[in-house]
Tab-separated table of C-alpha atoms in Angstrom:
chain	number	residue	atom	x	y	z
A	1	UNK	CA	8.088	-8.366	15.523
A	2	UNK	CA	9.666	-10.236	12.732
A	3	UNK	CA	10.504	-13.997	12.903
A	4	UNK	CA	14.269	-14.079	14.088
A	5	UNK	CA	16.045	-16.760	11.360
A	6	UNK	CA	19.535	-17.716	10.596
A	7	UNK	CA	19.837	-17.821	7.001
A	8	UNK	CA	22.699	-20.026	7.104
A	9	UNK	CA	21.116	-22.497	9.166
A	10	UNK	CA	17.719	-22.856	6.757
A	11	UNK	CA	17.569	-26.874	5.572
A	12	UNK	CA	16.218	-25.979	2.151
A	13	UNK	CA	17.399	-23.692	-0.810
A	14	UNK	CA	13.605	-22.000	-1.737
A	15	UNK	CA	13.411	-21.095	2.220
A	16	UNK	CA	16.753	-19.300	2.310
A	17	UNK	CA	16.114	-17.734	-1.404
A	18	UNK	CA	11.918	-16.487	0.109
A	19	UNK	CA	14.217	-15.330	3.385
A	20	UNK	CA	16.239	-13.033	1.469
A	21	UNK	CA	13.762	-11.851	-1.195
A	22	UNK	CA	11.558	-10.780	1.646
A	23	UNK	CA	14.872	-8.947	3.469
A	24	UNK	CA	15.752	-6.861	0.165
A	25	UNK	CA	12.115	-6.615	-0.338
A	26	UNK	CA	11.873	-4.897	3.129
A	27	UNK	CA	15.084	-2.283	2.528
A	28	UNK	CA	13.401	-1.036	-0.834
A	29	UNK	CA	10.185	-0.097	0.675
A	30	UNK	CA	11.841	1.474	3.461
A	31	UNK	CA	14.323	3.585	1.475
A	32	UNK	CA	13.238	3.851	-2.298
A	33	UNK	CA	10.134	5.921	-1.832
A	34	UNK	CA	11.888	8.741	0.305
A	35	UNK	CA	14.947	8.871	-1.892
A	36	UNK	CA	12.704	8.707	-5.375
A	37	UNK	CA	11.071	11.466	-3.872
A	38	UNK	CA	13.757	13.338	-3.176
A	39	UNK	CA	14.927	13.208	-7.059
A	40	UNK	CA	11.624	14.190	-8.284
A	41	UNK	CA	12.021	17.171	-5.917
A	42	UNK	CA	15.732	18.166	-7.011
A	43	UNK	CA	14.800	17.327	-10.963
A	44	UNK	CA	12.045	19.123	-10.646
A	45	UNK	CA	14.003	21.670	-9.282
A	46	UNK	CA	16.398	21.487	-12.152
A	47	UNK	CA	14.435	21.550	-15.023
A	48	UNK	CA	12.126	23.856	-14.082
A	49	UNK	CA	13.789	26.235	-15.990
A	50	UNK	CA	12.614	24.342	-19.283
A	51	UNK	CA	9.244	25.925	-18.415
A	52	UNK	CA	10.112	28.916	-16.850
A	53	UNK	CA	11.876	29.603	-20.043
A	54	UNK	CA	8.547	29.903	-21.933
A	55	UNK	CA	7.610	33.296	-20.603
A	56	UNK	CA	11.164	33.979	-18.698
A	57	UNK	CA	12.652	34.679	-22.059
A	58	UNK	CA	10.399	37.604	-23.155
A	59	UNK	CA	10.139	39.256	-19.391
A	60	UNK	CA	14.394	39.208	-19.246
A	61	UNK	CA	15.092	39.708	-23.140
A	62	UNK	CA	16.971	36.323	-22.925
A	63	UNK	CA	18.543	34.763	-26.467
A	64	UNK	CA	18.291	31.480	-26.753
A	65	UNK	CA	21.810	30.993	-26.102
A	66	UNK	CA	21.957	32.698	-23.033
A	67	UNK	CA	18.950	30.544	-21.998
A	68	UNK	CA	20.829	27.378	-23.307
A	69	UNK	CA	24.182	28.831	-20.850
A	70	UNK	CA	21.901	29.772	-17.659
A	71	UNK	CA	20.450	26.325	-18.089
A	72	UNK	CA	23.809	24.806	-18.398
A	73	UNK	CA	26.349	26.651	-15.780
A	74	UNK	CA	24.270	24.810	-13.212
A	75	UNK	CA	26.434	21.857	-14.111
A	76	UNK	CA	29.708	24.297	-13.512
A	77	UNK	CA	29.277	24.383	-9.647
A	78	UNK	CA	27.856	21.270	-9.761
A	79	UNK	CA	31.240	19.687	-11.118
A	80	UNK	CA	33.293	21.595	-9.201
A	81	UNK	CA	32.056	20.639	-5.983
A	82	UNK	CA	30.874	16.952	-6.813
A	83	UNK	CA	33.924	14.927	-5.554
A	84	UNK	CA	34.641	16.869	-2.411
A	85	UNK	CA	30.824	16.474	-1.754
A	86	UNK	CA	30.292	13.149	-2.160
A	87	UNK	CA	33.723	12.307	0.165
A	88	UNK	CA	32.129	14.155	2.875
A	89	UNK	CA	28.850	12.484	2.684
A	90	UNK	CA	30.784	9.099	2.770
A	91	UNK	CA	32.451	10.542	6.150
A	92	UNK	CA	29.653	12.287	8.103
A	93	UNK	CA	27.113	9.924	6.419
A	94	UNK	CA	24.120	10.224	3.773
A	95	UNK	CA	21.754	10.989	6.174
A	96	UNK	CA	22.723	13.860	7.418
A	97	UNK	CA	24.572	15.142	4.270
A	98	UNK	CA	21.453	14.894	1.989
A	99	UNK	CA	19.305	16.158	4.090
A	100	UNK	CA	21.704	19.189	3.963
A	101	UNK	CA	21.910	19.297	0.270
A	102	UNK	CA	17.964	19.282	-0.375
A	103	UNK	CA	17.491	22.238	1.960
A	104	UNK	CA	20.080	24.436	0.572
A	105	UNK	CA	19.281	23.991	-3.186
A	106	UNK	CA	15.578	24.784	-1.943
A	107	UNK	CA	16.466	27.775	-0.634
A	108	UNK	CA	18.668	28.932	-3.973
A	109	UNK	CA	15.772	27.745	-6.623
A	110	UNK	CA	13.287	29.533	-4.691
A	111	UNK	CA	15.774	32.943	-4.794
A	112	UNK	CA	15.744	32.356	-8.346
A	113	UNK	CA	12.343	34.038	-8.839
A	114	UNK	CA	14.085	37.313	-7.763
A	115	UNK	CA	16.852	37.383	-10.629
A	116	UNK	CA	16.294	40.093	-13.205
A	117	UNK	CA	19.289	40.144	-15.496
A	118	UNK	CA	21.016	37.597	-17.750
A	119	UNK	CA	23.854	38.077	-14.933
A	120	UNK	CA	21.722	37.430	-12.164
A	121	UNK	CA	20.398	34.336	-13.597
A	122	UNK	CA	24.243	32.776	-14.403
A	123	UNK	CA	24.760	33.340	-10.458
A	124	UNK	CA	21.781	31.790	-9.341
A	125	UNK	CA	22.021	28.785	-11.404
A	126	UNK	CA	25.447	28.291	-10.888
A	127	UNK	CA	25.258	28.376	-6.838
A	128	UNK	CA	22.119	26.118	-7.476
A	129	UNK	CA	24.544	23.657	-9.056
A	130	UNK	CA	26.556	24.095	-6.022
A	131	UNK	CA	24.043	23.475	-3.307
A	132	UNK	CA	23.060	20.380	-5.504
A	133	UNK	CA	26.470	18.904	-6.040
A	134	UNK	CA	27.235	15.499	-4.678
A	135	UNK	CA	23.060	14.636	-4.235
A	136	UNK	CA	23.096	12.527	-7.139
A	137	UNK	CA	26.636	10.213	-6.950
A	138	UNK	CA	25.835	10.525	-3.003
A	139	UNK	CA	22.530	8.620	-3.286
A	140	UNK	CA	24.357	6.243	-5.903
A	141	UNK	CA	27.182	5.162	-3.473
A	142	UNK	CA	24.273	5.495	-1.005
A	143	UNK	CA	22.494	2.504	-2.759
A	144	UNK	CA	26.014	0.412	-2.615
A	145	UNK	CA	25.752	0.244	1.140
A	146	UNK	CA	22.243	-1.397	0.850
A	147	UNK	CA	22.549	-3.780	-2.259
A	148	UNK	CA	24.673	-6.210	-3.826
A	149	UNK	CA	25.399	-5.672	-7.790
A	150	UNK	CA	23.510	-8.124	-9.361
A	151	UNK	CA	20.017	-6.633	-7.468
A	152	UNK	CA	21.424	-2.857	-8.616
A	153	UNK	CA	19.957	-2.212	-11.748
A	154	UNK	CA	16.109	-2.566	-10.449
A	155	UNK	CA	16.861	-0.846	-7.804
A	156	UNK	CA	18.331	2.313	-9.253
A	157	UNK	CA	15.768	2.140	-11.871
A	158	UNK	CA	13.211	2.660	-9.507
A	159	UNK	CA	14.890	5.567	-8.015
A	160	UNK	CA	15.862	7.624	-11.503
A	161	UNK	CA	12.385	6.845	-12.557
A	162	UNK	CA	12.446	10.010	-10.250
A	163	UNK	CA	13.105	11.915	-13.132
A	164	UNK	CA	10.205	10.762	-15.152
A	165	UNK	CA	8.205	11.114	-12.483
A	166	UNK	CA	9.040	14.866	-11.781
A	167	UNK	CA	8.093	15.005	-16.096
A	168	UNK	CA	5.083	13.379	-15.236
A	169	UNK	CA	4.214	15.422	-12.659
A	170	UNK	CA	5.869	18.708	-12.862
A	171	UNK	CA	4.723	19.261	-17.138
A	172	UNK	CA	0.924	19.973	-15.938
A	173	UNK	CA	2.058	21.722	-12.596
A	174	UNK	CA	4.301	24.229	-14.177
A	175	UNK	CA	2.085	24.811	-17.313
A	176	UNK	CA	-0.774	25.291	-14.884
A	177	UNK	CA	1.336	27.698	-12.537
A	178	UNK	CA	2.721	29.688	-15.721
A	179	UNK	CA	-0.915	29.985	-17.115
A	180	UNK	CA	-3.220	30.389	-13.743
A	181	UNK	CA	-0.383	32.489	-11.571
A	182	UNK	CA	1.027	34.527	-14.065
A	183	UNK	CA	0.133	38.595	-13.046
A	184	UNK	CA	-1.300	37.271	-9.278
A	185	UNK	CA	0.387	39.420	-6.532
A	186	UNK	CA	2.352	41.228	-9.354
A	187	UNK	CA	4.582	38.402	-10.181
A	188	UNK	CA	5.083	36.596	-13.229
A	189	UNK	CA	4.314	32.818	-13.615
A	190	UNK	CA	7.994	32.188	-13.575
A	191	UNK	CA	8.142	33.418	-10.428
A	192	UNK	CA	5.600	31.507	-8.613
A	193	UNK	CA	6.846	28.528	-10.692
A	194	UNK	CA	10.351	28.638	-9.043
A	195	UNK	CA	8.983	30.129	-5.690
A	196	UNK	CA	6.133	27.137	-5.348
A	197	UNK	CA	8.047	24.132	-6.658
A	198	UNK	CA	11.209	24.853	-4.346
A	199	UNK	CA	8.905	24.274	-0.919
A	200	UNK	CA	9.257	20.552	-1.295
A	201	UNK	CA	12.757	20.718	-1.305
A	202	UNK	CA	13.082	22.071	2.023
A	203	UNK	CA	10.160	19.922	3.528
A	204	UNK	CA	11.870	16.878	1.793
A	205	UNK	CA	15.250	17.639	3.463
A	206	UNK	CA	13.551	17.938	6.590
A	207	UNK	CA	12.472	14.379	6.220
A	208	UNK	CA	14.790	12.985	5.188
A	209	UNK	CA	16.829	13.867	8.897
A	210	UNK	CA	14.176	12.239	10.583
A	211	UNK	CA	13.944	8.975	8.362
A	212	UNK	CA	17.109	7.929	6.362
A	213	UNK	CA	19.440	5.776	8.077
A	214	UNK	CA	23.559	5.859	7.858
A	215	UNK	CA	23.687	2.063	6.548
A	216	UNK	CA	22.268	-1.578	7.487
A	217	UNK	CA	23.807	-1.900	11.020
A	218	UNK	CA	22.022	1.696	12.145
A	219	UNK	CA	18.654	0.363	10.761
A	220	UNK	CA	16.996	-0.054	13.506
A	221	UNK	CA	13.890	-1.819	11.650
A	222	UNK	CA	15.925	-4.384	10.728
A	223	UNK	CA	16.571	-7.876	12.642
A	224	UNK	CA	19.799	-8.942	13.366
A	225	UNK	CA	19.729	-11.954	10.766
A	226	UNK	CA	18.625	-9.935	8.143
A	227	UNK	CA	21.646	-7.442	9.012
A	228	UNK	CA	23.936	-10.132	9.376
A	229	UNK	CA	22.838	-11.342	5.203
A	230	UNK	CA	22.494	-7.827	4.346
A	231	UNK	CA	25.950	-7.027	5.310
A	232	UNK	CA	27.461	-11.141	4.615
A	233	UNK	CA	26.780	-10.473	0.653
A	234	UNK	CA	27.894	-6.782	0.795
A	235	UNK	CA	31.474	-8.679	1.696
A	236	UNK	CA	31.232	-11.041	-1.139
A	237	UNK	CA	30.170	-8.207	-3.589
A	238	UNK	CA	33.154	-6.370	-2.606
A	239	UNK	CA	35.775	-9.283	-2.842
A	240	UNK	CA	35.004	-8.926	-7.151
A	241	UNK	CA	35.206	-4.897	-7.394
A	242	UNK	CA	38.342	-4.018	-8.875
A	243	UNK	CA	39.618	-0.585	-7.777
A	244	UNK	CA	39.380	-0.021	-3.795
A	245	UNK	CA	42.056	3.287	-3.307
A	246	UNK	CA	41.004	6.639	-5.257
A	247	UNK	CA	44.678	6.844	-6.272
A	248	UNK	CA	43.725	3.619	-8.317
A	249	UNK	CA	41.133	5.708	-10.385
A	250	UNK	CA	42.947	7.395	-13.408
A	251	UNK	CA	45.379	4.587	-13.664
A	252	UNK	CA	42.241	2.416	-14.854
A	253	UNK	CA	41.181	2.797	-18.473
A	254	UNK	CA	38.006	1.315	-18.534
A	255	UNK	CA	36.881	4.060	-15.827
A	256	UNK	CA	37.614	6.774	-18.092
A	257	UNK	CA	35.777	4.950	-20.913
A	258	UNK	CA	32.936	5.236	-18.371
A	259	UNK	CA	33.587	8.968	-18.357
A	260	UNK	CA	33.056	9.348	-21.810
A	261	UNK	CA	30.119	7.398	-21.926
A	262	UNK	CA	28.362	8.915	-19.278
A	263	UNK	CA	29.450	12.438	-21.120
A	264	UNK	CA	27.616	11.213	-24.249
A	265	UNK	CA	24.624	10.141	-22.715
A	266	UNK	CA	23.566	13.079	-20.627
A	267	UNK	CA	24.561	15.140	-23.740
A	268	UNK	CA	21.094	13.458	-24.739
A	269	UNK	CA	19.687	13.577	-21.728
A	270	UNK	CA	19.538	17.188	-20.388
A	271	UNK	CA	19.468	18.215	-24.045
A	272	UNK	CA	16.258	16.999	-24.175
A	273	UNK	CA	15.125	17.345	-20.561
A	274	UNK	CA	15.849	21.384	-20.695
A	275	UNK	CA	14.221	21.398	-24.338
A	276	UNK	CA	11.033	19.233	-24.400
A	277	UNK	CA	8.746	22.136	-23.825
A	278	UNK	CA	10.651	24.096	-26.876
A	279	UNK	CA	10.579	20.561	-28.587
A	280	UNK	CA	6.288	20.392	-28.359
A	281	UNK	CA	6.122	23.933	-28.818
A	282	UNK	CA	7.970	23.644	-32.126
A	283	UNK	CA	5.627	21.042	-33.441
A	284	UNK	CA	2.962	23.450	-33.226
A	285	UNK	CA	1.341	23.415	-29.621
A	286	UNK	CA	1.052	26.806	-27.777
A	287	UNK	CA	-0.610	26.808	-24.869
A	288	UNK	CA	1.466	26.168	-21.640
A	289	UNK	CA	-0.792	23.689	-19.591
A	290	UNK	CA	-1.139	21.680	-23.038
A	291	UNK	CA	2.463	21.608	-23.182
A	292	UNK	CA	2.699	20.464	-19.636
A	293	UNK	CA	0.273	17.545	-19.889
A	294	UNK	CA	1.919	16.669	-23.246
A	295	UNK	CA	4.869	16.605	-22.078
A	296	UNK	CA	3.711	13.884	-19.078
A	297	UNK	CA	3.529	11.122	-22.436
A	298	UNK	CA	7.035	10.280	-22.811
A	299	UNK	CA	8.012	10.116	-19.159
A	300	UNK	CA	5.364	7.746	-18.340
A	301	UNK	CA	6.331	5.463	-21.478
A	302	UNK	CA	10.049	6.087	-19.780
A	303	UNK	CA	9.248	5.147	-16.387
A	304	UNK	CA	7.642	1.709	-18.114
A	305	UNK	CA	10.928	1.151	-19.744
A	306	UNK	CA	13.363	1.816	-17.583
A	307	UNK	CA	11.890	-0.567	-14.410
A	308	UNK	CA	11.126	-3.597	-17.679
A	309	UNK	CA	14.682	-3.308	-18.898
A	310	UNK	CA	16.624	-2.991	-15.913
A	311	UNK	CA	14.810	-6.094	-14.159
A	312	UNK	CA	15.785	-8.008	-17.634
A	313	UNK	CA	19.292	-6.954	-16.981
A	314	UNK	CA	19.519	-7.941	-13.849
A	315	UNK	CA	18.073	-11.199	-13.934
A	316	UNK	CA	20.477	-11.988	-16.774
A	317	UNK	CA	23.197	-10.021	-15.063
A	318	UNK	CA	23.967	-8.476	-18.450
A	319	UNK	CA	24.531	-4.638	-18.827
A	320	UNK	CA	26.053	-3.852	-22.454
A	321	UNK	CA	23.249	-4.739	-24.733
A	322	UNK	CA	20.719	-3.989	-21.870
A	323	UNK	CA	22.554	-0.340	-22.198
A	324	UNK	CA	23.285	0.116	-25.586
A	325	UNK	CA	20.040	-0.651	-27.403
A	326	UNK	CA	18.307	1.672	-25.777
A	327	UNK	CA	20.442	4.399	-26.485
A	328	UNK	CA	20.590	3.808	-29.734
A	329	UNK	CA	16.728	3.749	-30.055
A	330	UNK	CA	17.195	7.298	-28.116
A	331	UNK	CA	19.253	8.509	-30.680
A	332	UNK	CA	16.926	7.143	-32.767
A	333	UNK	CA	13.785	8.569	-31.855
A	334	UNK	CA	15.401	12.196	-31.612
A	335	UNK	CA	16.198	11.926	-35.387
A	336	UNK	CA	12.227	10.800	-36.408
A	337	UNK	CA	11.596	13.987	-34.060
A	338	UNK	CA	13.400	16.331	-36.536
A	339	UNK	CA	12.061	14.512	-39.536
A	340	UNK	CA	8.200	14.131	-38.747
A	341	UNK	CA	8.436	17.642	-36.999
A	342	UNK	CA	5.255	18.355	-39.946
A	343	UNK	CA	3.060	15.707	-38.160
A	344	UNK	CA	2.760	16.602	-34.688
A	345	UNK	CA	0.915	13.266	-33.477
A	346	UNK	CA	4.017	11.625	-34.988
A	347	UNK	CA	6.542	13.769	-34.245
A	348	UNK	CA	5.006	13.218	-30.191
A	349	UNK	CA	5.826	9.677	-30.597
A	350	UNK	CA	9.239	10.247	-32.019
A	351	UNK	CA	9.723	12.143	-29.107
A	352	UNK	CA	8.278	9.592	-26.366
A	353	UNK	CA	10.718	7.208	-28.209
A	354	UNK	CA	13.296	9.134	-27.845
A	355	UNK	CA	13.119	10.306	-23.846
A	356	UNK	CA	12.144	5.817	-22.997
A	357	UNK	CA	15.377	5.009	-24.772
A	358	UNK	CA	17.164	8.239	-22.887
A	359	UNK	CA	16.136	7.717	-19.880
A	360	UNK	CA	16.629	3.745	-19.835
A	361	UNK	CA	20.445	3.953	-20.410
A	362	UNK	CA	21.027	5.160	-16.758
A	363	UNK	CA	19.866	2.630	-14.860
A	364	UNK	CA	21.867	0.344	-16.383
A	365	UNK	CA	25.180	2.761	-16.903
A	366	UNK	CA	25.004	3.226	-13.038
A	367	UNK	CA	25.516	-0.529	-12.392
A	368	UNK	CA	28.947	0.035	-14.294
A	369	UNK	CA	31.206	2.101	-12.014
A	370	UNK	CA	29.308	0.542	-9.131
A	371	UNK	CA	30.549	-2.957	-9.858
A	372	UNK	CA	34.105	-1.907	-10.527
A	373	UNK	CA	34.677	0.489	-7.266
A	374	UNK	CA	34.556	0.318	-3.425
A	375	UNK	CA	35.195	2.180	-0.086
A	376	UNK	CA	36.828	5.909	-0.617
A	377	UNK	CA	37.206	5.242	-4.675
A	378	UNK	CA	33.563	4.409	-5.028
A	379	UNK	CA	32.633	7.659	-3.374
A	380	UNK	CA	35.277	9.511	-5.257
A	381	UNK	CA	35.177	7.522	-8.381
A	382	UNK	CA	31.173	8.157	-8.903
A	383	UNK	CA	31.207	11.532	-7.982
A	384	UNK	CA	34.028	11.840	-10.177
A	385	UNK	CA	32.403	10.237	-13.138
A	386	UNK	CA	29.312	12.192	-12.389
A	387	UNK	CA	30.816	15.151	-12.931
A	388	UNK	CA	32.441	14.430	-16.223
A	389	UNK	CA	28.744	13.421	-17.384
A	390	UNK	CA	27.545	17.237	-15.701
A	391	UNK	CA	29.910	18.675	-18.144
A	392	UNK	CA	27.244	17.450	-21.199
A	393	UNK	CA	24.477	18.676	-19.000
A	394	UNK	CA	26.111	22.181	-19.056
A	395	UNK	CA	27.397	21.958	-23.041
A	396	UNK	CA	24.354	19.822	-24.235
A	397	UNK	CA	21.437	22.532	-23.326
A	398	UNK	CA	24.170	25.351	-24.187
A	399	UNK	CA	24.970	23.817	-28.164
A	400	UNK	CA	21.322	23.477	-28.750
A	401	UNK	CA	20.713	26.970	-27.858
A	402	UNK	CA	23.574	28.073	-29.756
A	403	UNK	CA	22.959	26.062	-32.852
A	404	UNK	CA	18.978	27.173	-32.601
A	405	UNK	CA	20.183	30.753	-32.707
A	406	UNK	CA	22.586	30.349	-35.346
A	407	UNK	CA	20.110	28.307	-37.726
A	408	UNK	CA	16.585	29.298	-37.153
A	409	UNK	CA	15.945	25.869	-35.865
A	410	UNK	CA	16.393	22.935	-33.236
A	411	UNK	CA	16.832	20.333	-36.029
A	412	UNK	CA	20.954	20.518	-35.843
A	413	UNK	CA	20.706	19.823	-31.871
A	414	UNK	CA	19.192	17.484	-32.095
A	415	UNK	CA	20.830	15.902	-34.576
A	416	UNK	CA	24.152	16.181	-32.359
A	417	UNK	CA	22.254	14.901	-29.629
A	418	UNK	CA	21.197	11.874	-31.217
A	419	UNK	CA	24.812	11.451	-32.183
A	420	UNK	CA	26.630	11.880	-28.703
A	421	UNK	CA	23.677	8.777	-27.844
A	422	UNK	CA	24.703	6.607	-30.443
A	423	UNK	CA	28.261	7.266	-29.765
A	424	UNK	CA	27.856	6.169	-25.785
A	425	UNK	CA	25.707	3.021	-27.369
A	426	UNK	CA	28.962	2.105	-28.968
A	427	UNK	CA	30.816	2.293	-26.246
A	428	UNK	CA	28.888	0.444	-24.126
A	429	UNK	CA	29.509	-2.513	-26.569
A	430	UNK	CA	33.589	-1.820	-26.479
A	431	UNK	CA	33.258	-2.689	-22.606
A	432	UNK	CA	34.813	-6.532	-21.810
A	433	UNK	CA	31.747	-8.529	-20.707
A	434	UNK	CA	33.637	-10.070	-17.817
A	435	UNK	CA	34.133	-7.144	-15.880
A	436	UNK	CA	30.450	-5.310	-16.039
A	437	UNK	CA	28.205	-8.007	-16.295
A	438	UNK	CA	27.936	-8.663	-12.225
């Protein structure tokens, strides 16, 4: 059993500082590897349709628009049901909300392998969206009840690394289901792809039940010194946050230059996430499980990125640069795509460039909301904000199929991508330093 100490009571500074490292040290282990799996699961989830798409398309007689709008009404019953979702998880409590989330959106993406009209896929990606909504912003205000804001940015690094990780590992897995399933039993490999990869899910959920805990004082693996600090700088954190009622929200305008930010970055985002495989393909690879491992290259660059940047933010408890260059190198990177498109080993690092500079801006946007809101408005106020970003994720994969269809090529998505990114970078920069940098 652990060494029962009062923290207060330590004589010297490096023995209280080692006490608490060790404490925080001790909650991320316990909770960071279930809930980062969890993400890869439900991203995996999400984006499988990016592959599925490769033979999908042909079997259904989809356009690429109607691709780029099944892809995208996801985000429809995901942002309708994203605030009320995330206010019941803060009631009833993450444990046993998530746990309910992961099952049901297992359950829906495997159904998915059974749609066989345009029609039927808009339904089944739209009640996807709804068995998903609130997982995200849940796990997010989830992470507040655990850690103080100036240890955030690591920390929720480390969990959306999830979805590089699910690139990483779901690229190879759903070439090599497309290419080694397709025909077996008399299904297509779309079908096993959405049948096979939506087990987890459920299994996941199940897990979840039986490990997560409500917040610290529930943890039972926890001493009661290290609850008592866990919960002592929770109070100070909170003293600093500035909006505390949800009524509070819309009357603030720095939240809803948050909104718009988060809007232009997961334009990028799910832009690219739903397109990558249509990305590589365009540069002139073909085969699916080369695609898939391909595809692995810029999420493991990402995953590097994301944990070095948002450890440099923190320990310098500065967000706007830490958040803006990198989106700006996103939107650069998505640009060199289009333009060295001719040279595929080029246009391969343009694009691993582009998803590292993507996927680093979350990390650090997450810390934003976080250190402004508290109690009901943080659980309304993220989900809220999460669903103005889910808005991009639906228009984002829907103007890149529409603008592919009406010029031939994905060159003019991606230059609005790249745009929307630069455009949140800016923002970022308009913020006063004196109320993010916490």
């Amino acid at each position: 059993m652990a060494t029962q100490i009062d923290p207060v009571s330590l004589p010297q500074l490096g023995e209280r500082a080692h006490f608490e490292e060790a404490t925080y040290r001790k909650v991320a282990w316990r909770l960071i590897p279930l809930l980062l799996l969890c993400y890869v699961v439900a991203y995996l989830d999400r984006v499988n349709v990016g592959f599925a798409k490769l033979q999908m398309s042909n079997d259904l007689h989809l356009s690429e628009a109607v691709y780029g709008l099944g892809a995208g009404i996801f985000f429809v019953g995901y942002f309708l049901f994203e605030v009320p979702s995330n206010l019941i998880l803060h009631r009833v409590g993450a444990r046993l909300w998530i746990a309910r989330i992961m099952v049901t959106w297992g359950i829906v993406s495997g159904l998915t392998m059974f749609v066989t009209t345009p029609g039927w896929f808009y339904v089944m990606r739209f009640l996807l969206g709804v068995a998903e909504a609130g997982f995200f912003p849940g796990v997010i205000l989830y992470l507040t009840y655990w850690f103080p804001a100036h240890r955030r940015a690591r920390i929720t690094a480390r969990f959306i690394s999830a979805v590089a990780l699910s690139g990483i590992v779901g690229g190879p897995l759903s070439g090599f289901i497309l290419k080694t399933l397709d025909g077996v039993n008399g299904w297509h490999g779309w079908q096993w792809l959405f049948l096979l990869e939506a087990v987890p899910s459920i299994l996941v959920g199940v897990l979840v039940l039986l490990w997560l805990d409500d917040g610290i004082r529930d943890a039972k693996w926890l001493t009661a010194n290290e609850q008592t600090l866990l919960a002592r700088n929770l109070e100070r954190d909170e003293i600093a946050k500035d909006v505390q009622a949800p009524r509070e929200l819309f009357a603030n305008p720095l939240m809803w230059i948050i909104c718009i930010m988060h809007f232009a970055f997961v334009m990028g985002l799910y832009g690219v996430g739903f397109w990558l495989p249509t990305l590589i393909k365009g540069i002139g690879v073909a085969d699916p499980f080369k695609i898939g491992v391909l595809s692995m290259i810029p999420y493991v660059v990402a995953v590097i990125a994301m944990i070095g940047v948002a450890k440099s933010a923190d320990l310098r408890r500065e967000r706007r640069w830490h958040l803006a260059v990198p989106g700006l190198v996103g939107a650069a990177g998505l640009v060199a795509s289009v333009l060295l498109a001719g040279n595929a080993p080029l246009a391969m690092v343009a694009l691993t460039i582009a998803t590292a500079g993507l996927l680093t801006t979350f990390p650090l946007f997450w810390c934003l909301p976080t250190a402004m809101l508290t109690g009901a408005a943080a659980a309304a106020g993220i989900a809220f904000v999460n669903s103005i970003g889910n808005v991009a994720g639906f228009l984002g994969p829907y103007a890149v199929g529409w603008l592919k269809d009406a010029t031939g090529s994905t060159a003019a998505g991606v230059y609005m991508l790249a745009a929307f990114m630069t455009f949140g970078a800016l923002l970022a920069l308009s913020l006063p330093a004196s109320r993010v940098n916490r």
